[in-house]
GROMACS .gro file of C-alpha atoms in nm:
model
   80
    1MET     CA    1  -2.358  -3.661   6.770
    2ASP     CA    2  -2.150  -3.459   6.525
    3MET     CA    3  -2.216  -3.084   6.561
    4ARG     CA    4  -1.971  -2.952   6.298
    5ILE     CA    5  -2.079  -2.687   6.051
    6PHE     CA    6  -2.170  -2.841   5.716
    7ASP     CA    7  -2.273  -2.736   5.371
    8LEU     CA    8  -2.611  -2.863   5.262
    9LYS     CA    9  -2.445  -3.038   4.967
   10ASP     CA   10  -2.245  -3.255   5.213
   11MET     CA   11  -2.561  -3.404   5.364
   12ALA     CA   12  -2.731  -3.723   5.243
   13ILE     CA   13  -3.101  -3.786   5.187
   14GLY     CA   14  -3.268  -3.836   5.526
   15ASP     CA   15  -3.000  -3.645   5.720
   16LYS     CA   16  -3.126  -3.385   5.964
   17GLY     CA   17  -2.974  -3.046   6.022
   18ARG     CA   18  -3.026  -2.718   6.201
   19VAL     CA   19  -2.975  -2.367   6.066
   20THR     CA   20  -2.708  -2.188   6.269
   21GLY     CA   21  -2.677  -1.871   6.063
   22PHE     CA   22  -2.590  -1.724   5.727
   23SER     CA   23  -2.266  -1.655   5.546
   24LYS     CA   24  -2.163  -1.293   5.509
   25GLN     CA   25  -2.152  -1.303   5.130
   26GLY     CA   26  -2.522  -1.393   5.113
   27ARG     CA   27  -2.650  -1.082   5.286
   28ALA     CA   28  -2.877  -0.978   5.000
   29TYR     CA   29  -3.053  -1.315   4.994
   30ARG     CA   30  -3.072  -1.355   5.374
   31LYS     CA   31  -3.411  -1.181   5.410
   32ARG     CA   32  -3.566  -1.412   5.154
   33LEU     CA   33  -3.439  -1.721   5.335
   34LEU     CA   34  -3.568  -1.584   5.665
   35ALA     CA   35  -3.910  -1.519   5.505
   36MET     CA   36  -3.915  -1.882   5.386
   37GLY     CA   37  -3.879  -2.000   5.745
   38LEU     CA   38  -3.507  -2.071   5.752
   39THR     CA   39  -3.443  -1.887   6.077
   40PRO     CA   40  -3.154  -1.980   6.306
   41GLY     CA   41  -3.246  -2.286   6.515
   42THR     CA   42  -3.484  -2.428   6.253
   43GLU     CA   43  -3.445  -2.802   6.205
   44PHE     CA   44  -3.491  -2.962   5.864
   45SER     CA   45  -3.430  -3.288   5.683
   46ILE     CA   46  -3.301  -3.358   5.333
   47VAL     CA   47  -3.584  -3.500   5.118
   48ARG     CA   48  -3.416  -3.535   4.779
   49TYR     CA   49  -3.164  -3.397   4.534
   50ALA     CA   50  -3.230  -3.336   4.167
   51PRO     CA   51  -3.036  -3.573   3.938
   52MET     CA   52  -2.754  -3.321   3.887
   53GLY     CA   53  -2.752  -3.226   4.258
   54ASP     CA   54  -2.926  -2.893   4.211
   55PRO     CA   55  -3.179  -2.805   4.349
   56VAL     CA   56  -3.225  -2.978   4.685
   57GLU     CA   57  -3.561  -3.032   4.857
   58ILE     CA   58  -3.574  -2.999   5.235
   59ALA     CA   59  -3.862  -3.048   5.481
   60LEU     CA   60  -3.908  -2.800   5.763
   61ARG     CA   61  -4.194  -2.674   5.980
   62GLY     CA   62  -4.443  -2.909   5.811
   63PHE     CA   63  -4.373  -2.809   5.451
   64SER     CA   64  -4.116  -2.874   5.181
   65LEU     CA   65  -3.886  -2.615   5.033
   66THR     CA   66  -3.663  -2.638   4.727
   67LEU     CA   67  -3.337  -2.444   4.725
   68ARG     CA   68  -3.087  -2.386   4.448
   69LYS     CA   69  -2.726  -2.467   4.527
   70ASN     CA   70  -2.624  -2.101   4.542
   71GLU     CA   71  -2.912  -2.031   4.783
   72ALA     CA   72  -2.822  -2.328   5.003
   73ASP     CA   73  -2.457  -2.220   5.015
   74ILE     CA   74  -2.562  -1.910   5.210
   75LEU     CA   75  -2.685  -2.124   5.502
   76SER     CA   76  -2.462  -2.225   5.789
   77ILE     CA   77  -2.590  -2.555   5.924
   78GLU     CA   78  -2.500  -2.829   6.166
   79LYS     CA   79  -2.604  -3.194   6.163
   80VAL     CA   80  -2.840  -3.306   6.437
   0.00000   0.00000   0.00000
């Protein structure tokens, strides 16, 4: 099992990941991501990418969430 830190854009459809934290430059948007359920330790899977790669749809906690590339770049994640 590879536990390196990844960007969401480096993951393929069907890959599973876990939120490990947030980047420091995304402090202003961190609260919004936390409110959407993206708390550290949350596992998710990649559902699909839009044709141009932005946004990305992920499934977590029984629902789907769509994130723009700049929002997803704030997340620190690892593959599970």
